[in-house]
Amino acid sequence: MQRRDFLIGTGALAAAGAMPALAQGFPSRPVTLYCAFSAGGPTDQVFRVFAEAATATLGGQVVVENKPGAGGTLAALSLRNARPDGYTLAQAPMGLFRIPHMQKKQSFDPIADFTYISCLTGYTFGLVVPADSPIKSIKDLIAYAKANPGQFTYGSPGANTSPHLAMEEFSERAGIKLNHVPFKGNAEAMVALLGGHIMSVSDSTGWAPHVESGKVRLLATYGSKRTKRWPDIPTLTELGYDTVSDSPFGLIGPKGMDPAVVQKLDAAFKAALDDPKVRQIVDRFDQPVVYMNSADYTAWAKRTYEAEKKTIERLGLVGTI
C-alpha cells in the first residue's frame, strides 16, 4: 500500500548549465554518504536506493557507509572535520538536535557545525510484539508492567534515539517502569525479538514486513495521526498518553560548503524522490516524502533544535550524558 506524500518547502532550482564552474565539475570522484544506522535496517535500505537514484542524476557515484551509534549522531559527527567539498555527506536524524541538550558539556553545535542540504523523508515509529505474545494491546502492556515493574523489555535502535525517548515519555505518562535494551539498529533488534530475547521493539518500520507476514503484532504508532497503511492501529496519543514522535531526516555536510555544490546535491536528491525505486522503498517502510531545500531545511533545523530543548527538559534528561 502507498501513502500520500506531502511536500514541505518550495523554491525553483537552477538548471545545471547555469551553475558556476565549480559545481559543473562536481563530482569528479565518489561521494560518501554516512548512514546513521546499521546495515540491513530500513534506513540503510532506503539510503542505498536513494544513492543509486542520485548517482544517475549527479553524474558521479554516491556510496553509502554505515556509521551507527551515539544516538544516531555518529554519522554526522564523523564528517565534522571533513573538507567541505561535497564529497562527504551524512544523515541528520532527530538525535542530532536532541543530544547536545542532554550532554553535561556540549560537544557539538548542530546548527553551526553543519551545512543543511536537503530534507528527504521521515520515519513512522511503532511498538511491536511477537504474534504469540500475551500482550495484545497497550492496555495489556500497562497491566503487565504495573504487575511486574521493570520486567517488560523493549529494544530500540539505540539510547536517546526517537524510538527510545518516545517510550520513555509514554511510560512516564502511563506510570509504569519498562526495561530498555539498546541495539545498533532495527535489524539486530528484530533478530532479538523474533529469537525471544526481548519482549517488544520500539522502532521505525523495519518491522513492517514482519507485521505483514503475521510474525509480529503492531500495538501502536507514535505519529500525530493514524497511518494510512495500518488504519486500525491506534496512536499513543489517541490512547490517552500524549506521546507524538514525528521524525523527518535528510542530508548534511560539513560547515562552509560552496552554495553551488549544495544546490547540485539538493537537485540530485530531490530528483531521486521521483524515481520509481525510491517511491517503492519509502512506501514499503511507510515513510512520507518530506522535502525541504537547503534554506528551508536550515530554518527547520534551527526551530527543531529549540523545540527539542523543551522536550529534553520535560523528560528531565538535561545533563544526563
PDB file of C-alpha atoms in Angstrom:
ATOM      1  CA  MET A   1       0.000   0.000   0.000  1.00  0.00           C
ATOM      2  CA  GLN A   2       1.135   3.535  -0.609  1.00  0.00           C
ATOM      3  CA  ARG A   3       0.787   6.697   1.399  1.00  0.00           C
ATOM      4  CA  ARG A   4       0.007  10.110   0.029  1.00  0.00           C
ATOM      5  CA  ASP A   5       3.222  12.108   0.034  1.00  0.00           C
ATOM      6  CA  PHE A   6       3.358  15.582   1.425  1.00  0.00           C
ATOM      7  CA  LEU A   7       5.845  18.241   0.463  1.00  0.00           C
ATOM      8  CA  ILE A   8       7.424  20.809   2.694  1.00  0.00           C
ATOM      9  CA  GLY A   9       9.362  23.645   1.195  1.00  0.00           C
ATOM     10  CA  THR A  10       9.460  25.198  -2.234  1.00  0.00           C
ATOM     11  CA  GLY A  11      11.903  27.026  -4.419  1.00  0.00           C
ATOM     12  CA  ALA A  12      12.979  26.655  -8.003  1.00  0.00           C
ATOM     13  CA  LEU A  13      16.335  25.011  -8.663  1.00  0.00           C
ATOM     14  CA  ALA A  14      18.610  26.471 -11.315  1.00  0.00           C
ATOM     15  CA  ALA A  15      19.481  24.264 -14.240  1.00  0.00           C
ATOM     16  CA  ALA A  16      22.856  22.594 -14.092  1.00  0.00           C
ATOM     17  CA  GLY A  17      24.098  24.635 -17.040  1.00  0.00           C
ATOM     18  CA  ALA A  18      23.557  27.867 -15.116  1.00  0.00           C
ATOM     19  CA  MET A  19      25.649  26.755 -12.171  1.00  0.00           C
ATOM     20  CA  PRO A  20      29.162  28.074 -11.511  1.00  0.00           C
ATOM     21  CA  ALA A  21      32.092  26.119 -12.929  1.00  0.00           C
ATOM     22  CA  LEU A  22      32.912  24.592  -9.519  1.00  0.00           C
ATOM     23  CA  ALA A  23      29.543  22.865  -9.357  1.00  0.00           C
ATOM     24  CA  GLN A  24      29.697  21.855 -13.021  1.00  0.00           C
ATOM     25  CA  GLY A  25      32.919  19.938 -12.314  1.00  0.00           C
ATOM     26  CA  PHE A  26      31.411  18.219  -9.282  1.00  0.00           C
ATOM     27  CA  PRO A  27      31.626  15.317  -8.619  1.00  0.00           C
ATOM     28  CA  SER A  28      34.898  14.075 -10.070  1.00  0.00           C
ATOM     29  CA  ARG A  29      35.123  11.153  -7.624  1.00  0.00           C
ATOM     30  CA  PRO A  30      32.669   9.143  -5.494  1.00  0.00           C
ATOM     31  CA  VAL A  31      30.575  10.920  -2.852  1.00  0.00           C
ATOM     32  CA  THR A  32      30.406   9.155   0.525  1.00  0.00           C
ATOM     33  CA  LEU A  33      27.117   9.228   2.406  1.00  0.00           C
ATOM     34  CA  TYR A  34      27.185   8.173   6.067  1.00  0.00           C
ATOM     35  CA  CYS A  35      24.028   6.367   7.195  1.00  0.00           C
ATOM     36  CA  ALA A  36      23.303   6.850  10.912  1.00  0.00           C
ATOM     37  CA  PHE A  37      22.024   3.306  11.457  1.00  0.00           C
ATOM     38  CA  SER A  38      23.243  -0.223  10.868  1.00  0.00           C
ATOM     39  CA  ALA A  39      23.339  -2.239   7.656  1.00  0.00           C
ATOM     40  CA  GLY A  40      20.179  -4.131   6.801  1.00  0.00           C
ATOM     41  CA  GLY A  41      17.787  -1.825   8.640  1.00  0.00           C
ATOM     42  CA  PRO A  42      15.122   0.325   6.960  1.00  0.00           C
ATOM     43  CA  THR A  43      17.255   3.485   6.913  1.00  0.00           C
ATOM     44  CA  ASP A  44      20.153   1.636   5.299  1.00  0.00           C
ATOM     45  CA  GLN A  45      17.877   0.124   2.663  1.00  0.00           C
ATOM     46  CA  VAL A  46      16.245   3.476   1.892  1.00  0.00           C
ATOM     47  CA  PHE A  47      19.551   5.325   1.575  1.00  0.00           C
ATOM     48  CA  ARG A  48      21.044   2.710  -0.736  1.00  0.00           C
ATOM     49  CA  VAL A  49      18.153   3.160  -3.157  1.00  0.00           C
ATOM     50  CA  PHE A  50      18.417   6.954  -2.816  1.00  0.00           C
ATOM     51  CA  ALA A  51      22.158   6.713  -3.535  1.00  0.00           C
ATOM     52  CA  GLU A  52      21.557   4.698  -6.689  1.00  0.00           C
ATOM     53  CA  ALA A  53      18.966   7.170  -7.959  1.00  0.00           C
ATOM     54  CA  ALA A  54      21.069  10.230  -7.065  1.00  0.00           C
ATOM     55  CA  THR A  55      24.092   8.685  -8.788  1.00  0.00           C
ATOM     56  CA  ALA A  56      22.223   8.652 -12.085  1.00  0.00           C
ATOM     57  CA  THR A  57      21.310  12.347 -11.811  1.00  0.00           C
ATOM     58  CA  LEU A  58      24.511  13.614 -10.217  1.00  0.00           C
ATOM     59  CA  GLY A  59      26.848  12.047 -12.763  1.00  0.00           C
ATOM     60  CA  GLY A  60      29.073  10.568 -10.084  1.00  0.00           C
ATOM     61  CA  GLN A  61      28.722   7.600  -7.716  1.00  0.00           C
ATOM     62  CA  VAL A  62      27.177   8.004  -4.265  1.00  0.00           C
ATOM     63  CA  VAL A  63      28.457   5.346  -1.849  1.00  0.00           C
ATOM     64  CA  VAL A  64      26.661   4.567   1.441  1.00  0.00           C
ATOM     65  CA  GLU A  65      28.748   3.815   4.529  1.00  0.00           C
ATOM     66  CA  ASN A  66      27.124   2.805   7.825  1.00  0.00           C
ATOM     67  CA  LYS A  67      28.140   4.647  10.978  1.00  0.00           C
ATOM     68  CA  PRO A  68      25.653   3.654  13.707  1.00  0.00           C
ATOM     69  CA  GLY A  69      25.992   4.814  17.288  1.00  0.00           C
ATOM     70  CA  ALA A  70      25.828   7.773  19.669  1.00  0.00           C
ATOM     71  CA  GLY A  71      22.055   8.024  19.494  1.00  0.00           C
ATOM     72  CA  GLY A  72      22.133   8.369  15.713  1.00  0.00           C
ATOM     73  CA  THR A  73      24.676  11.216  15.758  1.00  0.00           C
ATOM     74  CA  LEU A  74      27.896   9.326  14.975  1.00  0.00           C
ATOM     75  CA  ALA A  75      27.350   9.681  11.225  1.00  0.00           C
ATOM     76  CA  ALA A  76      27.108  13.457  11.457  1.00  0.00           C
ATOM     77  CA  LEU A  77      29.969  13.783  13.925  1.00  0.00           C
ATOM     78  CA  SER A  78      32.175  11.705  11.621  1.00  0.00           C
ATOM     79  CA  LEU A  79      32.081  14.378   8.923  1.00  0.00           C
ATOM     80  CA  ARG A  80      32.711  17.485  11.027  1.00  0.00           C
ATOM     81  CA  ASN A  81      36.406  17.537  10.133  1.00  0.00           C
ATOM     82  CA  ALA A  82      35.922  16.539   6.509  1.00  0.00           C
ATOM     83  CA  ARG A  83      36.671  19.023   3.738  1.00  0.00           C
ATOM     84  CA  PRO A  84      33.503  20.990   2.847  1.00  0.00           C
ATOM     85  CA  ASP A  85      33.793  19.990  -0.804  1.00  0.00           C
ATOM     86  CA  GLY A  86      30.604  17.931  -1.096  1.00  0.00           C
ATOM     87  CA  TYR A  87      32.309  14.542  -1.135  1.00  0.00           C
ATOM     88  CA  THR A  88      31.347  13.642   2.449  1.00  0.00           C
ATOM     89  CA  LEU A  89      27.681  13.754   3.467  1.00  0.00           C
ATOM     90  CA  ALA A  90      25.702  12.326   6.373  1.00  0.00           C
ATOM     91  CA  GLN A  91      22.185  11.615   7.501  1.00  0.00           C
ATOM     92  CA  ALA A  92      20.766  14.051  10.047  1.00  0.00           C
ATOM     93  CA  PRO A  93      18.263  12.198  12.285  1.00  0.00           C
ATOM     94  CA  MET A  94      16.373  13.853  15.138  1.00  0.00           C
ATOM     95  CA  GLY A  95      19.018  12.823  17.664  1.00  0.00           C
ATOM     96  CA  LEU A  96      21.283  15.470  16.180  1.00  0.00           C
ATOM     97  CA  PHE A  97      19.031  18.175  17.622  1.00  0.00           C
ATOM     98  CA  ARG A  98      18.479  16.394  20.921  1.00  0.00           C
ATOM     99  CA  ILE A  99      21.815  15.014  22.133  1.00  0.00           C
ATOM    100  CA  PRO A 100      23.515  18.422  22.724  1.00  0.00           C
ATOM    101  CA  HIS A 101      20.795  19.346  25.230  1.00  0.00           C
ATOM    102  CA  MET A 102      21.437  16.100  27.118  1.00  0.00           C
ATOM    103  CA  GLN A 103      25.197  16.473  27.413  1.00  0.00           C
ATOM    104  CA  LYS A 104      26.850  17.723  30.584  1.00  0.00           C
ATOM    105  CA  LYS A 105      29.296  19.537  28.337  1.00  0.00           C
ATOM    106  CA  GLN A 106      28.017  20.217  24.843  1.00  0.00           C
ATOM    107  CA  SER A 107      30.420  18.683  22.319  1.00  0.00           C
ATOM    108  CA  PHE A 108      28.888  19.984  19.088  1.00  0.00           C
ATOM    109  CA  ASP A 109      26.504  22.609  17.744  1.00  0.00           C
ATOM    110  CA  PRO A 110      24.028  21.107  15.246  1.00  0.00           C
ATOM    111  CA  ILE A 111      23.421  24.488  13.639  1.00  0.00           C
ATOM    112  CA  ALA A 112      26.924  25.976  13.427  1.00  0.00           C
ATOM    113  CA  ASP A 113      28.824  22.751  12.676  1.00  0.00           C
ATOM    114  CA  PHE A 114      26.975  21.601   9.543  1.00  0.00           C
ATOM    115  CA  THR A 115      25.593  22.620   6.156  1.00  0.00           C
ATOM    116  CA  TYR A 116      21.976  21.544   5.602  1.00  0.00           C
ATOM    117  CA  ILE A 117      21.449  20.250   2.059  1.00  0.00           C
ATOM    118  CA  SER A 118      18.054  18.531   1.659  1.00  0.00           C
ATOM    119  CA  CYS A 119      15.376  17.033   3.864  1.00  0.00           C
ATOM    120  CA  LEU A 120      14.036  13.953   2.107  1.00  0.00           C
ATOM    121  CA  THR A 121      11.672  11.760   4.080  1.00  0.00           C
ATOM    122  CA  GLY A 122      10.710  10.741   7.626  1.00  0.00           C
ATOM    123  CA  TYR A 123      10.001   7.820   9.885  1.00  0.00           C
ATOM    124  CA  THR A 124       6.851   6.151  11.115  1.00  0.00           C
ATOM    125  CA  PHE A 125       7.501   4.720  14.585  1.00  0.00           C
ATOM    126  CA  GLY A 126       5.624   1.987  16.390  1.00  0.00           C
ATOM    127  CA  LEU A 127       5.761  -0.724  19.048  1.00  0.00           C
ATOM    128  CA  VAL A 128       5.625  -4.390  18.052  1.00  0.00           C
ATOM    129  CA  VAL A 129       5.489  -7.671  19.987  1.00  0.00           C
ATOM    130  CA  PRO A 130       5.694 -11.290  18.763  1.00  0.00           C
ATOM    131  CA  ALA A 131       2.450 -12.601  17.331  1.00  0.00           C
ATOM    132  CA  ASP A 132       2.203 -15.202  20.106  1.00  0.00           C
ATOM    133  CA  SER A 133       2.783 -12.670  22.903  1.00  0.00           C
ATOM    134  CA  PRO A 134       0.078 -12.492  25.594  1.00  0.00           C
ATOM    135  CA  ILE A 135       0.421  -8.702  25.271  1.00  0.00           C
ATOM    136  CA  LYS A 136      -2.239  -7.909  22.686  1.00  0.00           C
ATOM    137  CA  SER A 137      -2.736  -4.199  23.332  1.00  0.00           C
ATOM    138  CA  ILE A 138      -1.218  -1.178  25.060  1.00  0.00           C
ATOM    139  CA  LYS A 139      -3.728  -1.805  27.853  1.00  0.00           C
ATOM    140  CA  ASP A 140      -2.283  -5.302  28.309  1.00  0.00           C
ATOM    141  CA  LEU A 141       1.259  -3.890  28.319  1.00  0.00           C
ATOM    142  CA  ILE A 142       0.441  -1.378  31.036  1.00  0.00           C
ATOM    143  CA  ALA A 143      -1.280  -4.014  33.164  1.00  0.00           C
ATOM    144  CA  TYR A 144       1.744  -6.326  32.837  1.00  0.00           C
ATOM    145  CA  ALA A 145       4.214  -3.531  33.599  1.00  0.00           C
ATOM    146  CA  LYS A 146       2.323  -2.473  36.710  1.00  0.00           C
ATOM    147  CA  ALA A 147       2.249  -6.055  37.962  1.00  0.00           C
ATOM    148  CA  ASN A 148       5.914  -6.616  37.009  1.00  0.00           C
ATOM    149  CA  PRO A 149       7.815  -3.306  37.338  1.00  0.00           C
ATOM    150  CA  GLY A 150      10.908  -3.142  35.147  1.00  0.00           C
ATOM    151  CA  GLN A 151      10.344  -6.610  33.665  1.00  0.00           C
ATOM    152  CA  PHE A 152       8.824  -5.668  30.314  1.00  0.00           C
ATOM    153  CA  THR A 153      11.730  -5.364  27.860  1.00  0.00           C
ATOM    154  CA  TYR A 154      11.777  -3.341  24.679  1.00  0.00           C
ATOM    155  CA  GLY A 155      14.505  -2.923  22.105  1.00  0.00           C
ATOM    156  CA  SER A 156      15.315   0.263  20.205  1.00  0.00           C
ATOM    157  CA  PRO A 157      17.952   1.381  17.674  1.00  0.00           C
ATOM    158  CA  GLY A 158      19.954   2.960  20.480  1.00  0.00           C
ATOM    159  CA  ALA A 159      19.903   5.044  23.645  1.00  0.00           C
ATOM    160  CA  ASN A 160      18.453   8.541  23.200  1.00  0.00           C
ATOM    161  CA  THR A 161      17.058   7.825  19.736  1.00  0.00           C
ATOM    162  CA  SER A 162      13.479   8.893  18.972  1.00  0.00           C
ATOM    163  CA  PRO A 163      12.012   5.374  19.463  1.00  0.00           C
ATOM    164  CA  HIS A 164      13.726   5.174  22.866  1.00  0.00           C
ATOM    165  CA  LEU A 165      12.637   8.593  24.128  1.00  0.00           C
ATOM    166  CA  ALA A 166       9.095   8.118  22.836  1.00  0.00           C
ATOM    167  CA  MET A 167       8.814   5.001  25.003  1.00  0.00           C
ATOM    168  CA  GLU A 168      10.299   6.841  27.960  1.00  0.00           C
ATOM    169  CA  GLU A 169       7.710   9.579  27.568  1.00  0.00           C
ATOM    170  CA  PHE A 170       4.907   7.051  27.173  1.00  0.00           C
ATOM    171  CA  SER A 171       5.975   5.061  30.257  1.00  0.00           C
ATOM    172  CA  GLU A 172       6.188   8.243  32.307  1.00  0.00           C
ATOM    173  CA  ARG A 173       2.671   9.250  31.295  1.00  0.00           C
ATOM    174  CA  ALA A 174       1.350   5.719  31.890  1.00  0.00           C
ATOM    175  CA  GLY A 175       3.013   5.494  35.312  1.00  0.00           C
ATOM    176  CA  ILE A 176       4.985   2.351  34.523  1.00  0.00           C
ATOM    177  CA  LYS A 177       8.634   1.264  34.503  1.00  0.00           C
ATOM    178  CA  LEU A 178       9.997  -0.534  31.435  1.00  0.00           C
ATOM    179  CA  ASN A 179      13.368  -2.139  30.692  1.00  0.00           C
ATOM    180  CA  HIS A 180      15.160  -0.594  27.703  1.00  0.00           C
ATOM    181  CA  VAL A 181      17.561  -2.744  25.657  1.00  0.00           C
ATOM    182  CA  PRO A 182      19.515  -0.662  23.106  1.00  0.00           C
ATOM    183  CA  PHE A 183      20.724  -2.106  19.798  1.00  0.00           C
ATOM    184  CA  LYS A 184      22.759  -0.647  16.932  1.00  0.00           C
ATOM    185  CA  GLY A 185      19.814  -0.785  14.560  1.00  0.00           C
ATOM    186  CA  ASN A 186      16.493  -2.313  13.598  1.00  0.00           C
ATOM    187  CA  ALA A 187      17.931  -5.474  12.069  1.00  0.00           C
ATOM    188  CA  GLU A 188      19.632  -6.511  15.336  1.00  0.00           C
ATOM    189  CA  ALA A 189      16.592  -5.620  17.435  1.00  0.00           C
ATOM    190  CA  MET A 190      14.239  -7.664  15.257  1.00  0.00           C
ATOM    191  CA  VAL A 191      16.526 -10.707  15.420  1.00  0.00           C
ATOM    192  CA  ALA A 192      16.437 -10.431  19.217  1.00  0.00           C
ATOM    193  CA  LEU A 193      12.644 -10.072  19.236  1.00  0.00           C
ATOM    194  CA  LEU A 194      11.985 -12.990  16.901  1.00  0.00           C
ATOM    195  CA  GLY A 195      14.515 -15.073  18.857  1.00  0.00           C
ATOM    196  CA  GLY A 196      12.625 -14.500  22.109  1.00  0.00           C
ATOM    197  CA  HIS A 197      15.357 -12.465  23.803  1.00  0.00           C
ATOM    198  CA  ILE A 198      13.254  -9.315  24.286  1.00  0.00           C
ATOM    199  CA  MET A 199       9.513  -8.768  24.593  1.00  0.00           C
ATOM    200  CA  SER A 200       8.992  -5.895  22.145  1.00  0.00           C
ATOM    201  CA  VAL A 201      10.667  -3.454  19.761  1.00  0.00           C
ATOM    202  CA  SER A 202      10.128   0.284  19.531  1.00  0.00           C
ATOM    203  CA  ASP A 203      11.439   1.472  16.174  1.00  0.00           C
ATOM    204  CA  SER A 204      10.740   2.716  12.682  1.00  0.00           C
ATOM    205  CA  THR A 205       9.082   0.427  10.182  1.00  0.00           C
ATOM    206  CA  GLY A 206      11.792  -2.170   9.692  1.00  0.00           C
ATOM    207  CA  TRP A 207       9.230  -4.329  11.458  1.00  0.00           C
ATOM    208  CA  ALA A 208       6.660  -3.766   8.670  1.00  0.00           C
ATOM    209  CA  PRO A 209       7.395  -6.964   6.684  1.00  0.00           C
ATOM    210  CA  HIS A 210       7.061  -8.978   9.883  1.00  0.00           C
ATOM    211  CA  VAL A 211       3.717  -7.332  10.634  1.00  0.00           C
ATOM    212  CA  GLU A 212       2.522  -8.149   7.132  1.00  0.00           C
ATOM    213  CA  SER A 213       3.699 -11.776   7.411  1.00  0.00           C
ATOM    214  CA  GLY A 214       1.975 -12.199  10.767  1.00  0.00           C
ATOM    215  CA  LYS A 215       5.148 -12.801  12.772  1.00  0.00           C
ATOM    216  CA  VAL A 216       4.687  -9.725  14.966  1.00  0.00           C
ATOM    217  CA  ARG A 217       1.773  -7.632  16.188  1.00  0.00           C
ATOM    218  CA  LEU A 218       1.754  -3.822  15.960  1.00  0.00           C
ATOM    219  CA  LEU A 219       0.322  -2.350  19.179  1.00  0.00           C
ATOM    220  CA  ALA A 220       0.513   1.395  18.498  1.00  0.00           C
ATOM    221  CA  THR A 221       2.182   4.026  16.361  1.00  0.00           C
ATOM    222  CA  TYR A 222       3.624   7.325  17.591  1.00  0.00           C
ATOM    223  CA  GLY A 223       2.558   9.861  14.962  1.00  0.00           C
ATOM    224  CA  SER A 224       0.099  12.701  15.341  1.00  0.00           C
ATOM    225  CA  LYS A 225      -2.495  10.602  13.491  1.00  0.00           C
ATOM    226  CA  ARG A 226      -3.045   7.006  12.419  1.00  0.00           C
ATOM    227  CA  THR A 227      -1.118   5.723   9.424  1.00  0.00           C
ATOM    228  CA  LYS A 228      -2.822   5.007   6.115  1.00  0.00           C
ATOM    229  CA  ARG A 229      -1.100   1.645   5.929  1.00  0.00           C
ATOM    230  CA  TRP A 230      -2.344   0.454   9.337  1.00  0.00           C
ATOM    231  CA  PRO A 231      -5.547   2.472   9.878  1.00  0.00           C
ATOM    232  CA  ASP A 232      -6.827   0.110  12.577  1.00  0.00           C
ATOM    233  CA  ILE A 233      -3.799   0.655  14.818  1.00  0.00           C
ATOM    234  CA  PRO A 234      -4.218   3.496  17.364  1.00  0.00           C
ATOM    235  CA  THR A 235      -1.641   6.137  18.195  1.00  0.00           C
ATOM    236  CA  LEU A 236      -0.270   6.508  21.717  1.00  0.00           C
ATOM    237  CA  THR A 237      -1.815   9.971  21.931  1.00  0.00           C
ATOM    238  CA  GLU A 238      -5.183   8.637  20.820  1.00  0.00           C
ATOM    239  CA  LEU A 239      -4.980   6.093  23.638  1.00  0.00           C
ATOM    240  CA  GLY A 240      -4.546   8.926  26.135  1.00  0.00           C
ATOM    241  CA  TYR A 241      -0.747   9.072  26.585  1.00  0.00           C
ATOM    242  CA  ASP A 242       0.043  12.294  24.654  1.00  0.00           C
ATOM    243  CA  THR A 243       3.214  10.972  23.000  1.00  0.00           C
ATOM    244  CA  VAL A 244       3.959  12.166  19.465  1.00  0.00           C
ATOM    245  CA  SER A 245       7.191  11.403  17.611  1.00  0.00           C
ATOM    246  CA  ASP A 246       7.404  12.616  14.006  1.00  0.00           C
ATOM    247  CA  SER A 247      10.924  12.394  12.644  1.00  0.00           C
ATOM    248  CA  PRO A 248      11.952  13.949   9.307  1.00  0.00           C
ATOM    249  CA  PHE A 249      15.526  13.358   8.171  1.00  0.00           C
ATOM    250  CA  GLY A 250      17.791  14.462   5.373  1.00  0.00           C
ATOM    251  CA  LEU A 251      21.339  15.199   4.290  1.00  0.00           C
ATOM    252  CA  ILE A 252      24.018  17.431   5.754  1.00  0.00           C
ATOM    253  CA  GLY A 253      27.652  18.202   5.024  1.00  0.00           C
ATOM    254  CA  PRO A 254      30.481  19.953   6.879  1.00  0.00           C
ATOM    255  CA  LYS A 255      30.065  23.653   7.564  1.00  0.00           C
ATOM    256  CA  GLY A 256      31.232  26.065   4.880  1.00  0.00           C
ATOM    257  CA  MET A 257      30.152  24.172   1.765  1.00  0.00           C
ATOM    258  CA  ASP A 258      30.029  26.039  -1.547  1.00  0.00           C
ATOM    259  CA  PRO A 259      26.383  27.028  -2.230  1.00  0.00           C
ATOM    260  CA  ALA A 260      26.642  25.876  -5.850  1.00  0.00           C
ATOM    261  CA  VAL A 261      27.715  22.379  -4.771  1.00  0.00           C
ATOM    262  CA  VAL A 262      24.930  22.317  -2.173  1.00  0.00           C
ATOM    263  CA  GLN A 263      22.466  23.252  -4.907  1.00  0.00           C
ATOM    264  CA  LYS A 264      23.698  20.487  -7.199  1.00  0.00           C
ATOM    265  CA  LEU A 265      23.419  17.866  -4.442  1.00  0.00           C
ATOM    266  CA  ASP A 266      19.993  19.142  -3.472  1.00  0.00           C
ATOM    267  CA  ALA A 267      18.832  18.937  -7.083  1.00  0.00           C
ATOM    268  CA  ALA A 268      20.099  15.354  -7.462  1.00  0.00           C
ATOM    269  CA  PHE A 269      18.419  14.065  -4.306  1.00  0.00           C
ATOM    270  CA  LYS A 270      15.214  15.994  -4.992  1.00  0.00           C
ATOM    271  CA  ALA A 271      15.085  14.346  -8.422  1.00  0.00           C
ATOM    272  CA  ALA A 272      15.667  10.976  -6.720  1.00  0.00           C
ATOM    273  CA  LEU A 273      12.371  11.411  -4.897  1.00  0.00           C
ATOM    274  CA  ASP A 274      10.597  10.869  -8.234  1.00  0.00           C
ATOM    275  CA  ASP A 275      12.495   7.669  -9.036  1.00  0.00           C
ATOM    276  CA  PRO A 276      10.094   4.675  -9.033  1.00  0.00           C
ATOM    277  CA  LYS A 277      12.510   2.574  -6.963  1.00  0.00           C
ATOM    278  CA  VAL A 278      12.745   5.320  -4.332  1.00  0.00           C
ATOM    279  CA  ARG A 279       8.964   5.656  -4.209  1.00  0.00           C
ATOM    280  CA  GLN A 280       8.676   1.908  -3.815  1.00  0.00           C
ATOM    281  CA  ILE A 281      11.148   1.680  -0.919  1.00  0.00           C
ATOM    282  CA  VAL A 282       9.711   4.614   1.053  1.00  0.00           C
ATOM    283  CA  ASP A 283       6.204   3.199   0.584  1.00  0.00           C
ATOM    284  CA  ARG A 284       7.470  -0.184   1.739  1.00  0.00           C
ATOM    285  CA  PHE A 285       8.557   1.337   5.049  1.00  0.00           C
ATOM    286  CA  ASP A 286       5.620   3.750   5.258  1.00  0.00           C
ATOM    287  CA  GLN A 287       7.884   6.805   5.019  1.00  0.00           C
ATOM    288  CA  PRO A 288       6.289  10.017   3.731  1.00  0.00           C
ATOM    289  CA  VAL A 289       8.187  12.359   1.446  1.00  0.00           C
ATOM    290  CA  VAL A 290       9.192  15.421   3.482  1.00  0.00           C
ATOM    291  CA  TYR A 291      11.187  17.535   1.065  1.00  0.00           C
ATOM    292  CA  MET A 292      12.882  20.786   2.088  1.00  0.00           C
ATOM    293  CA  ASN A 293      15.550  22.614   0.122  1.00  0.00           C
ATOM    294  CA  SER A 294      18.718  23.883   1.794  1.00  0.00           C
ATOM    295  CA  ALA A 295      17.302  27.201   3.001  1.00  0.00           C
ATOM    296  CA  ASP A 296      14.086  25.712   4.342  1.00  0.00           C
ATOM    297  CA  TYR A 297      15.891  22.764   5.909  1.00  0.00           C
ATOM    298  CA  THR A 298      18.305  25.113   7.687  1.00  0.00           C
ATOM    299  CA  ALA A 299      15.419  27.159   9.084  1.00  0.00           C
ATOM    300  CA  TRP A 300      13.608  23.993  10.156  1.00  0.00           C
ATOM    301  CA  ALA A 301      16.780  22.725  11.894  1.00  0.00           C
ATOM    302  CA  LYS A 302      17.024  25.907  13.948  1.00  0.00           C
ATOM    303  CA  ARG A 303      13.383  25.666  15.060  1.00  0.00           C
ATOM    304  CA  THR A 304      13.698  21.968  15.830  1.00  0.00           C
ATOM    305  CA  TYR A 305      16.845  22.439  17.909  1.00  0.00           C
ATOM    306  CA  GLU A 306      14.972  24.879  20.153  1.00  0.00           C
ATOM    307  CA  ALA A 307      11.881  22.656  20.337  1.00  0.00           C
ATOM    308  CA  GLU A 308      13.928  19.606  21.321  1.00  0.00           C
ATOM    309  CA  LYS A 309      15.384  21.538  24.242  1.00  0.00           C
ATOM    310  CA  LYS A 310      11.885  21.820  25.706  1.00  0.00           C
ATOM    311  CA  THR A 311      11.291  18.087  25.209  1.00  0.00           C
ATOM    312  CA  ILE A 312      14.529  17.140  26.966  1.00  0.00           C
ATOM    313  CA  GLU A 313      13.733  19.495  29.836  1.00  0.00           C
ATOM    314  CA  ARG A 314      10.232  17.993  30.164  1.00  0.00           C
ATOM    315  CA  LEU A 315      11.663  14.470  30.358  1.00  0.00           C
ATOM    316  CA  GLY A 316      14.252  15.551  32.934  1.00  0.00           C
ATOM    317  CA  LEU A 317      17.157  14.463  30.722  1.00  0.00           C
ATOM    318  CA  VAL A 318      19.254  17.643  30.704  1.00  0.00           C
ATOM    319  CA  GLY A 319      22.894  16.833  31.504  1.00  0.00           C
ATOM    320  CA  THR A 320      22.352  13.084  31.716  1.00  0.00           C
ATOM    321  CA  ILE A 321      25.093  12.089  29.264  1.00  0.00           C
TER     322      ILE A 321
END
